Short mmCIF file of N, CA and C in Angstrom, two decimals:
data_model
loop_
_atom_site.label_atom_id
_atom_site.label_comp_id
_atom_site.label_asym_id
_atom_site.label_seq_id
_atom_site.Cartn_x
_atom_site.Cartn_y
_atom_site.Cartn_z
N UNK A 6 31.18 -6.65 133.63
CA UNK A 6 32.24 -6.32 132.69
C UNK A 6 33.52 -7.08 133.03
N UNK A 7 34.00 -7.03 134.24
CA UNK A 7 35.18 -7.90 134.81
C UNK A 7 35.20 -9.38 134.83
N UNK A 8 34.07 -9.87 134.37
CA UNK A 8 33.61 -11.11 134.59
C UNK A 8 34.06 -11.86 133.25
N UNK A 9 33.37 -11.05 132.40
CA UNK A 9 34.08 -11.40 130.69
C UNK A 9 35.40 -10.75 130.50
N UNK A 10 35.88 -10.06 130.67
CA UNK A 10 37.58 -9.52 130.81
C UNK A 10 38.12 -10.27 130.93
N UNK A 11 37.34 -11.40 133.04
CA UNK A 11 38.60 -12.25 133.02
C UNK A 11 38.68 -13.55 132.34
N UNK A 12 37.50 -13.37 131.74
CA UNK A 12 37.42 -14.97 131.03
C UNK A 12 38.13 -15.16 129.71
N UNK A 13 38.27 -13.80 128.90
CA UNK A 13 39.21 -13.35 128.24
C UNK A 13 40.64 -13.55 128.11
N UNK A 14 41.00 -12.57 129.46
CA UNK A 14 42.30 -13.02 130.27
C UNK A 14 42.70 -14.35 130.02
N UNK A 15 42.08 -15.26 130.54
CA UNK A 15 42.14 -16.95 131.19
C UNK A 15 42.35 -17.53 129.96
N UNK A 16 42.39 -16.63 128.42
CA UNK A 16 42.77 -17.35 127.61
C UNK A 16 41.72 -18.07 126.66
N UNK A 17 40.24 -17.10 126.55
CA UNK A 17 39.21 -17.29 126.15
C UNK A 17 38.69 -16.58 124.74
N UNK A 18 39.66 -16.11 123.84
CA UNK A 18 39.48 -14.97 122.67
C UNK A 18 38.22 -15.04 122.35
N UNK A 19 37.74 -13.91 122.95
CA UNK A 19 36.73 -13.29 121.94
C UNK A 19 35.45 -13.04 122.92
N UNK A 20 35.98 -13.30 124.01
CA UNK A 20 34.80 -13.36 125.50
C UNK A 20 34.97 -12.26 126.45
N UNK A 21 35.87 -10.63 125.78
CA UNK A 21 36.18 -10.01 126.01
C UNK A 21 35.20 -9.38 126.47
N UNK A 22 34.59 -7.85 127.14
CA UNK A 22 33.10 -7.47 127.45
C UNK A 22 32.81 -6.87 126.37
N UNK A 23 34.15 -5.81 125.60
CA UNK A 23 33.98 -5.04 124.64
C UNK A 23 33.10 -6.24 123.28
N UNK A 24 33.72 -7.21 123.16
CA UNK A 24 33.09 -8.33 122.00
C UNK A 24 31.89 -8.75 122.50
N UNK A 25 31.19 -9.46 123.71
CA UNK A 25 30.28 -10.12 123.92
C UNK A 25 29.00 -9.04 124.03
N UNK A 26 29.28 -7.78 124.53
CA UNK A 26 28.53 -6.76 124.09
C UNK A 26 27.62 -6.92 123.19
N UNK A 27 28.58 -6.45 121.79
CA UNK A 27 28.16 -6.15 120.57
C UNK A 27 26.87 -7.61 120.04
N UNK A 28 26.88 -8.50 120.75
CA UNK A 28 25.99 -9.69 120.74
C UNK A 28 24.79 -9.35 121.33
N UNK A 29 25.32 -9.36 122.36
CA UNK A 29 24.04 -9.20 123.47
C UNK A 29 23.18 -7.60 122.89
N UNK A 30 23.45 -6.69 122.78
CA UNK A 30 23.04 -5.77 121.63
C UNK A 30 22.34 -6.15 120.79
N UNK A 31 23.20 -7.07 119.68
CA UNK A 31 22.36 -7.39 118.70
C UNK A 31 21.37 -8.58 118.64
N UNK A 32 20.83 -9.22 119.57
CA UNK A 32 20.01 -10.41 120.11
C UNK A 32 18.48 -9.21 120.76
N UNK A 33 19.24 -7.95 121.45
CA UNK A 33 17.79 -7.25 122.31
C UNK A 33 17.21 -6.41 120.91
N UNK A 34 15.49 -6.63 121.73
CA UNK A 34 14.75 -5.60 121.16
C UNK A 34 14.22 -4.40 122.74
N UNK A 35 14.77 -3.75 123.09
CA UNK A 35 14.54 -3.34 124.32
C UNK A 35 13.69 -2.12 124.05
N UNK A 36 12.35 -2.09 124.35
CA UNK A 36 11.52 -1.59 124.32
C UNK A 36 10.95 -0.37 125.22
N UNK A 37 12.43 -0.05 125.80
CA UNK A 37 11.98 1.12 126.66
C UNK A 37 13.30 2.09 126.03
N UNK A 38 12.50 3.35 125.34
CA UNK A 38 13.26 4.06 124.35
C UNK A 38 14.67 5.10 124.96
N UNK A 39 14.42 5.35 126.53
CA UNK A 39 15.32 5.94 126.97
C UNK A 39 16.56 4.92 127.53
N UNK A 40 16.20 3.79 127.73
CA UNK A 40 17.42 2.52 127.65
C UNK A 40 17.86 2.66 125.98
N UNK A 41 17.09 1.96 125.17
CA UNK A 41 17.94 1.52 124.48
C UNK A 41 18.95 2.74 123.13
N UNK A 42 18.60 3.77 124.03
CA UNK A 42 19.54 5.13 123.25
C UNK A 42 20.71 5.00 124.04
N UNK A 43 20.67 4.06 125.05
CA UNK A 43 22.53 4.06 125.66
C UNK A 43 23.18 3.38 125.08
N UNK A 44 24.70 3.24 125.02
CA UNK A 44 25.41 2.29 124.82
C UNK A 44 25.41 0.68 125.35
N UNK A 45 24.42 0.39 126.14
CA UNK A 45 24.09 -0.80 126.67
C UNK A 45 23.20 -1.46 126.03
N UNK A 46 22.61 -1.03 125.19
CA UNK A 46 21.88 -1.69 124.54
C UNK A 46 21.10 -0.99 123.40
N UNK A 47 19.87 -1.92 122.73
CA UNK A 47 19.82 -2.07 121.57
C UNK A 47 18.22 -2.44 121.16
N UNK A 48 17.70 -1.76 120.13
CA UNK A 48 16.89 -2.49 119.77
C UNK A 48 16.45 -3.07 118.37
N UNK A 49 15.58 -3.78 118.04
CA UNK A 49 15.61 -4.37 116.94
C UNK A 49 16.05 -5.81 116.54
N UNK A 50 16.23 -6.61 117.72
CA UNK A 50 16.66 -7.77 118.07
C UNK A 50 15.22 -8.62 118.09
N UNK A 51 15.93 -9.92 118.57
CA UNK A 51 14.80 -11.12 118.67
C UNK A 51 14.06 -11.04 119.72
N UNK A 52 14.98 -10.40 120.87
CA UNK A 52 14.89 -10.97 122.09
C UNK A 52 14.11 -9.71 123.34
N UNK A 53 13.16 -9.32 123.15
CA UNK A 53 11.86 -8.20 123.82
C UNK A 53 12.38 -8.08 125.18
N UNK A 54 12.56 -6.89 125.62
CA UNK A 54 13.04 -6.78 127.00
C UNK A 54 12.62 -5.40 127.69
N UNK A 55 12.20 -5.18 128.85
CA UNK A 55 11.16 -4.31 129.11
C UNK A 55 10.82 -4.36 130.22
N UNK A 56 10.52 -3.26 130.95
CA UNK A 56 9.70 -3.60 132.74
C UNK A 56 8.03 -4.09 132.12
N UNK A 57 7.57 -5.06 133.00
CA UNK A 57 6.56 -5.46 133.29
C UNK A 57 5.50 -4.69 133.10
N UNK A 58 4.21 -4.43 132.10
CA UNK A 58 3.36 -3.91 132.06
C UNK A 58 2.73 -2.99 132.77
N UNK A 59 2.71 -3.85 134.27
CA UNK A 59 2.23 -3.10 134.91
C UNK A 59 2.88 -3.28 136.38
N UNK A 60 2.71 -2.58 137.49
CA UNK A 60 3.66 -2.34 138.81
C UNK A 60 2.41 -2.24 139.86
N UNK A 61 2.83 -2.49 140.87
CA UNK A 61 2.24 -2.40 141.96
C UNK A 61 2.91 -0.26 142.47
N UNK A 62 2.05 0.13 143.17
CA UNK A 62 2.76 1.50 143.62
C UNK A 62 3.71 1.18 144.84
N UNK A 63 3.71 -0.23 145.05
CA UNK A 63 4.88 0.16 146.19
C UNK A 63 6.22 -0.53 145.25
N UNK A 64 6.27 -1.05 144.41
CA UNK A 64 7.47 -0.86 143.35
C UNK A 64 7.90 0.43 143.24
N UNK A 65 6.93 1.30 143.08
CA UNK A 65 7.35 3.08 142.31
C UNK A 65 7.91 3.64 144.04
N UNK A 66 7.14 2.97 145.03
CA UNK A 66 7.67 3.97 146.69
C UNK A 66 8.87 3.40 146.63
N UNK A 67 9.47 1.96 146.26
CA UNK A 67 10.43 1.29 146.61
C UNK A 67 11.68 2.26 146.01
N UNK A 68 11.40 2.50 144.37
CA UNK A 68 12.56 3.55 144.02
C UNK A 68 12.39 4.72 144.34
N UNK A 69 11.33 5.73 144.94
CA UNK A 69 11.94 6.79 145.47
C UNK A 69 12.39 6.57 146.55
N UNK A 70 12.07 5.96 147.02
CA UNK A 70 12.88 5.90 148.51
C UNK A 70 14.30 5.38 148.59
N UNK A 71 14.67 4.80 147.41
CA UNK A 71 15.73 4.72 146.57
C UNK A 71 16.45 5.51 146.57
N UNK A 72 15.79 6.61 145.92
CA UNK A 72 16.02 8.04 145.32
C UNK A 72 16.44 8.72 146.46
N UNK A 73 15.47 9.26 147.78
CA UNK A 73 15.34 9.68 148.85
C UNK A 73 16.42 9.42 149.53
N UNK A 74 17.23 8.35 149.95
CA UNK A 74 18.38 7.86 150.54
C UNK A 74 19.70 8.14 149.76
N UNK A 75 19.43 9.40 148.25
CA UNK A 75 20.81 9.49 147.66
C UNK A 75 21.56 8.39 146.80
N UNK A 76 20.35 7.57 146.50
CA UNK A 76 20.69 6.59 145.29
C UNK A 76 20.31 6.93 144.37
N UNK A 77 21.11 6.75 142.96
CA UNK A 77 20.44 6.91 141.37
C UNK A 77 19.51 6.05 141.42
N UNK A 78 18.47 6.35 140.26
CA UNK A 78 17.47 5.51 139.69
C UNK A 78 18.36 4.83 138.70
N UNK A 79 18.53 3.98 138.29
CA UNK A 79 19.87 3.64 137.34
C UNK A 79 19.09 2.45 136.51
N UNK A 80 19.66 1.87 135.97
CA UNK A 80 19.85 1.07 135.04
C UNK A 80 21.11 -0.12 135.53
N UNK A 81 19.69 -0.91 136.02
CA UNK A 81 20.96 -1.81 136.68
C UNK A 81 21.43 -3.06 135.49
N UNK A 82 21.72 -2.57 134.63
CA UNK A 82 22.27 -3.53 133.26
C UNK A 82 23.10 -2.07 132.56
N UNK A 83 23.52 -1.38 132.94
CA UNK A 83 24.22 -0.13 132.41
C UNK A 83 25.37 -0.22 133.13
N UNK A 84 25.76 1.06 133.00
CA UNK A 84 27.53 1.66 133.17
C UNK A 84 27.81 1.22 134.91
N UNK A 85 26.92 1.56 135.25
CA UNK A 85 26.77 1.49 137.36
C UNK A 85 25.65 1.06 137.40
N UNK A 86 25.74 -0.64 138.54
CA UNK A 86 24.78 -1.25 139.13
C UNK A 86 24.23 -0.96 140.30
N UNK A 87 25.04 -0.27 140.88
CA UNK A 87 24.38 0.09 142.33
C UNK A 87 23.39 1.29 142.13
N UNK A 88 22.56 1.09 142.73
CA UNK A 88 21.19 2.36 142.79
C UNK A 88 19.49 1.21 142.54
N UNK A 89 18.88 2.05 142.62
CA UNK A 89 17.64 1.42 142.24
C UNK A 89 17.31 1.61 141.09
N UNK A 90 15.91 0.72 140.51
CA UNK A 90 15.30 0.46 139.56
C UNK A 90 13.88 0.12 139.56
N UNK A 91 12.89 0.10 138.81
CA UNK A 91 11.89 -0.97 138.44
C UNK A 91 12.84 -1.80 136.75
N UNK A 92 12.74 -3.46 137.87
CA UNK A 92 13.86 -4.61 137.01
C UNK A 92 12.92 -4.25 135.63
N UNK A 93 13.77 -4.74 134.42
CA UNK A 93 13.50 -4.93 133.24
C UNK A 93 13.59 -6.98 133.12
N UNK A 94 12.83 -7.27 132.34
CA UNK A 94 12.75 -8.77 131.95
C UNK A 94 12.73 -8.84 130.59
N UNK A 95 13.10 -10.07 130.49
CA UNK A 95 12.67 -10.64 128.46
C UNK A 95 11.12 -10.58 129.20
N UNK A 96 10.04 -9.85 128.44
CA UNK A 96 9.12 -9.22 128.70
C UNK A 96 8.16 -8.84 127.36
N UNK A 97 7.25 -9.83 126.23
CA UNK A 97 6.78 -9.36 125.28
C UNK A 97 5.02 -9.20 125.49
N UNK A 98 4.22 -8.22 125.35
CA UNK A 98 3.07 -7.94 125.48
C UNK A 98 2.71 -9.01 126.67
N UNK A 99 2.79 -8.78 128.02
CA UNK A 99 2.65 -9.39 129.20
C UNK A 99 3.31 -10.69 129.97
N UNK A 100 3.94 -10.69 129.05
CA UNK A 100 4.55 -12.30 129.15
C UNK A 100 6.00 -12.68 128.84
N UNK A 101 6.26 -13.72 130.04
CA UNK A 101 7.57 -14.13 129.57
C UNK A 101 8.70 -14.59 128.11
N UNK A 102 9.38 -13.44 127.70
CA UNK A 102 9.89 -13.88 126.58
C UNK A 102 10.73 -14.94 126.34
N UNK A 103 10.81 -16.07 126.64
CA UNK A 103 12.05 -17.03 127.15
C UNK A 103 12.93 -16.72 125.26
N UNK A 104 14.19 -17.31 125.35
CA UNK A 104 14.73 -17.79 124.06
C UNK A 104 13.91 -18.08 123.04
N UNK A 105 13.57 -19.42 123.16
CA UNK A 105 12.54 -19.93 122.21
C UNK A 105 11.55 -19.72 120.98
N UNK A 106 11.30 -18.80 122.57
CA UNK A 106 9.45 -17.49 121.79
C UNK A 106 10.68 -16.51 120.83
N UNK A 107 11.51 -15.89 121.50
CA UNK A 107 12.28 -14.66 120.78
C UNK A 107 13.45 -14.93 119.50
N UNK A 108 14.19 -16.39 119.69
CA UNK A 108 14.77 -16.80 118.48
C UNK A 108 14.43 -17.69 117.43
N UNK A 109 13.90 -19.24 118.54
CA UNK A 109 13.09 -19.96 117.55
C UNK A 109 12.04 -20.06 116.60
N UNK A 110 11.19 -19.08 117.71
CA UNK A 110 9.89 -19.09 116.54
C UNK A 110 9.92 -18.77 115.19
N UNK A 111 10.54 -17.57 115.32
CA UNK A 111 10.63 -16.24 113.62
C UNK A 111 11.88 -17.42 112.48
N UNK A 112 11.99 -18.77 113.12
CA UNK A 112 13.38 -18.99 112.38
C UNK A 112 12.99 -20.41 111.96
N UNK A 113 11.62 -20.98 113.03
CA UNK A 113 11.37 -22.52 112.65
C UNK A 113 11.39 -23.26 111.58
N UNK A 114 10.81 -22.56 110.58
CA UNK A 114 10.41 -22.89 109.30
C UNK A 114 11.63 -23.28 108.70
N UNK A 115 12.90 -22.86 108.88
CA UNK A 115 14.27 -22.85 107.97
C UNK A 115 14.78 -24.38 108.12
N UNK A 116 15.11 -24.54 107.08
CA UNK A 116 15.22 -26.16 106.43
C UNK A 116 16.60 -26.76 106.92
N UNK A 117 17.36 -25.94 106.89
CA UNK A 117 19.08 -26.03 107.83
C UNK A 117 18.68 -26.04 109.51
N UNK A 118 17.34 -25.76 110.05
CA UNK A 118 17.22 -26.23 111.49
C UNK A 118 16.65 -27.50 111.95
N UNK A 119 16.84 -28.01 113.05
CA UNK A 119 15.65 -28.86 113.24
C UNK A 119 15.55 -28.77 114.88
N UNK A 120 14.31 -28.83 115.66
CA UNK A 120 13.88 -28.28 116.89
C UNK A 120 13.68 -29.89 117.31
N UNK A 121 14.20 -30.51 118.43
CA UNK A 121 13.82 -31.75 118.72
C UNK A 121 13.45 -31.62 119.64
N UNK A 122 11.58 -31.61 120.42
CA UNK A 122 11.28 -31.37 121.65
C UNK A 122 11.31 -32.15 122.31
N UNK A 123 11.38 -32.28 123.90
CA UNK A 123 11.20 -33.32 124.67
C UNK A 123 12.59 -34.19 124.62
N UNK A 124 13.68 -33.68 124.37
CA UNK A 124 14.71 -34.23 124.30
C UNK A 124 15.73 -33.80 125.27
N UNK A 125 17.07 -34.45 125.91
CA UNK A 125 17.77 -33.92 126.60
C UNK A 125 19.09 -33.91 126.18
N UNK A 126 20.13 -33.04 125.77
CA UNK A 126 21.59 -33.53 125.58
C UNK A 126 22.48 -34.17 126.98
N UNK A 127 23.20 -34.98 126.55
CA UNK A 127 23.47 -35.80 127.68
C UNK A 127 25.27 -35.30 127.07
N UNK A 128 25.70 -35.13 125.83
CA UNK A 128 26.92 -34.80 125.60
C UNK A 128 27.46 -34.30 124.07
N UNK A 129 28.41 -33.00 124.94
CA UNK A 129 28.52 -32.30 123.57
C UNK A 129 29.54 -33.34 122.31
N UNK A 130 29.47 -33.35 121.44
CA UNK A 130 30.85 -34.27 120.70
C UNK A 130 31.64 -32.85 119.70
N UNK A 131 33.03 -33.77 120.31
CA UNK A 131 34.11 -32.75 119.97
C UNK A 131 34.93 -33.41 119.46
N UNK A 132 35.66 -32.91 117.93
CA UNK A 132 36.61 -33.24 117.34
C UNK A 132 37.94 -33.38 118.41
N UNK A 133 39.12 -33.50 117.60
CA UNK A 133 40.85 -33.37 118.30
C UNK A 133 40.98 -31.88 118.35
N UNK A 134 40.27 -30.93 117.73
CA UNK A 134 40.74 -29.96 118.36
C UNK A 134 39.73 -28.92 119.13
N UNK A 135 38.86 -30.04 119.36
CA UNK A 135 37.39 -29.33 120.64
C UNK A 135 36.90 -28.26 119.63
N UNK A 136 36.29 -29.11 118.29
CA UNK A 136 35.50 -28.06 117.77
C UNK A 136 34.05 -29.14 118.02
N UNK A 137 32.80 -28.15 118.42
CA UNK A 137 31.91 -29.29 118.57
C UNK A 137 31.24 -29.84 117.03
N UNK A 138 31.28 -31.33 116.61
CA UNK A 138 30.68 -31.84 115.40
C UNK A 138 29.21 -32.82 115.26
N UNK A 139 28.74 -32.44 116.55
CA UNK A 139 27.17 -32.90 117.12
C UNK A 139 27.17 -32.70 118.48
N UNK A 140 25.91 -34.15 118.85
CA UNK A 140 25.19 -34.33 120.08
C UNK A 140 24.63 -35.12 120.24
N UNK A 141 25.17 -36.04 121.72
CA UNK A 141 24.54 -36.89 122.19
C UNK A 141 22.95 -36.42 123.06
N UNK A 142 21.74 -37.29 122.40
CA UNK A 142 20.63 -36.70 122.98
C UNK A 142 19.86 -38.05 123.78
N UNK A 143 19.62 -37.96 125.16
CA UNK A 143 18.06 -39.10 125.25
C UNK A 143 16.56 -38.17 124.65
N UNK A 144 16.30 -39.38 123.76
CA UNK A 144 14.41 -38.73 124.04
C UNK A 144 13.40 -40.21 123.49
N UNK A 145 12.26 -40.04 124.41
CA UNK A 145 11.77 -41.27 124.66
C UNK A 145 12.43 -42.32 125.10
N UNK A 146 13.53 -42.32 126.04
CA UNK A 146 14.19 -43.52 126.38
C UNK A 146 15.15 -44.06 125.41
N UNK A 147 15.43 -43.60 124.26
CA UNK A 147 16.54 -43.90 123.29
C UNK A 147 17.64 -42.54 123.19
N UNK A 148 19.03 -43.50 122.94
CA UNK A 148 20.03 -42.35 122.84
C UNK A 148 20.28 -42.36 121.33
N UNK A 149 20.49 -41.01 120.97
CA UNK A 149 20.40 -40.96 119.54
C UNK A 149 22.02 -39.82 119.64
N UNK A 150 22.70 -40.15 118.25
CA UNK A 150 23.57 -39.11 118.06
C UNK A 150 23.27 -38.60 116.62
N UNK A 151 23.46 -37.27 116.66
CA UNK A 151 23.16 -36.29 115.96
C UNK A 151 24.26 -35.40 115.38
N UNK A 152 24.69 -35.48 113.95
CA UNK A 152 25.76 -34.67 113.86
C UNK A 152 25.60 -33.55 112.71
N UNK A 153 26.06 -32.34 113.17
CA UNK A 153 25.61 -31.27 112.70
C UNK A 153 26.99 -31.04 111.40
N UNK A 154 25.94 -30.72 110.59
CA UNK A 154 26.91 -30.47 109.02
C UNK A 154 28.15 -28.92 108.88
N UNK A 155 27.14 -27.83 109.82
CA UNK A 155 28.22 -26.67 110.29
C UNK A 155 28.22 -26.35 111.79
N UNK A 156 27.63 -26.02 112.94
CA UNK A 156 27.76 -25.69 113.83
C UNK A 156 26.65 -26.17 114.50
N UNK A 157 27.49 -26.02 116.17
CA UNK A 157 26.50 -26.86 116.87
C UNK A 157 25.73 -25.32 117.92
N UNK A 158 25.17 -24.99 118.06
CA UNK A 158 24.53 -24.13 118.76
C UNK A 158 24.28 -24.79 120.27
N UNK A 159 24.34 -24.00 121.41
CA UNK A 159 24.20 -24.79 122.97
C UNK A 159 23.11 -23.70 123.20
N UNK A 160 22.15 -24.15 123.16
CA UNK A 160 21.31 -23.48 124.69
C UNK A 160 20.26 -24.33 125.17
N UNK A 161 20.72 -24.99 126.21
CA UNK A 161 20.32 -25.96 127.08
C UNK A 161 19.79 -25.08 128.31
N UNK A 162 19.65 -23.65 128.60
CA UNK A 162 19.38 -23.42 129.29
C UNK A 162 20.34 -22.76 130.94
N UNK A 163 20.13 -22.27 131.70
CA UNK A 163 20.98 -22.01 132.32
C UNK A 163 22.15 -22.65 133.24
N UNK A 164 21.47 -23.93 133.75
CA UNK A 164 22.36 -24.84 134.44
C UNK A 164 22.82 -26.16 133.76
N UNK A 165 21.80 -26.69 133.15
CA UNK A 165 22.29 -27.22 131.71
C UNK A 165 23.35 -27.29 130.85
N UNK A 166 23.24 -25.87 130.26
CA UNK A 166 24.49 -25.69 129.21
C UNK A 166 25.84 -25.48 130.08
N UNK A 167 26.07 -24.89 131.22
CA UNK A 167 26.69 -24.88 132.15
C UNK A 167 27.27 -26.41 132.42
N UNK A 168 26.56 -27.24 132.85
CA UNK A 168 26.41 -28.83 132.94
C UNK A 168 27.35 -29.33 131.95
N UNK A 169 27.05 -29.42 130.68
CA UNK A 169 27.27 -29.28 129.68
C UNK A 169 28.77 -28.99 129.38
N UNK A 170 29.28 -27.72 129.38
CA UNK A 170 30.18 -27.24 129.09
C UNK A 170 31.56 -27.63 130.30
#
């Protein structure tokens, strides 16, 4: 929560926790019904999120003993991180939900997208007042620029878009 506050702070509108929330909410389908009745989250989203099918029993000894030592079982993506858990993942019928599977697929078909695989952005392009108006990409050994008619969407991934930005 302090993390987006201070990025806020620093002069970032709209990266507040109370705002970035209401996103991250509406992106989950969180599939475990006593989570997503909290204020942390949400379901009905793209994006499947869920403990792992199935557990080993020393996962289940790991949180009572959790428990046993006077820690909550908690919800470590809720109000208080400290305590134990069995973790939740992007998690759909056994398998890793990455982005992709959870936004791209249900959306491929739409004629305003286009999915370029096997490609890398090498640089975002930004107007005079750093609005982004494409992207520099390599793929197959050629650099291609690409300019988007309304918005440029980033997800390059975790160190990437980071990279990136």
């Amino acid at each position: 929560k302090k993390d987006y506050d201070d990025w806020e702070a620093q002069g970032n509108p709209g990266w507040g926790y109370e705002t970035v929330l209401h996103y991250f909410k509406k992106s989950e389908d969180n599939r475990n019904p006593y989570l997503a009745a909290t204020p942390y989250h949400s379901s009905g989203g793209y994006l499947t999120v869920q403990e792992a099918p199935w557990r080993t029993p020393l996962a289940t000894a790991f949180v009572a003993a959790g428990v046993e030592m006077g820690y909550e079982n908690r919800d470590g993506n809720g109000e208080f991180q400290t305590g134990f858990m069995i973790p939740q993942g992007t998690v759909r019928r056994g398998s890793r939900c990455s982005t992709a599977k959870g936004f791209l697929r249900p959306i491929r078909e739409r004629k305003n997208l286009h999915i370029a695989m096997y490609s890398h952005v090498l640089k975002i392009l930004l107007d005079n007042t750093n609005t982004a108006y494409g992207v520099k990409i390599k793929r197959n050994e050629k650099i291609y620029t690409i300019l988007a008619r309304k918005e440029v969407i980033l997800s390059a991934g975790t160190l990437n878009s980071a990279q990136l930005l």
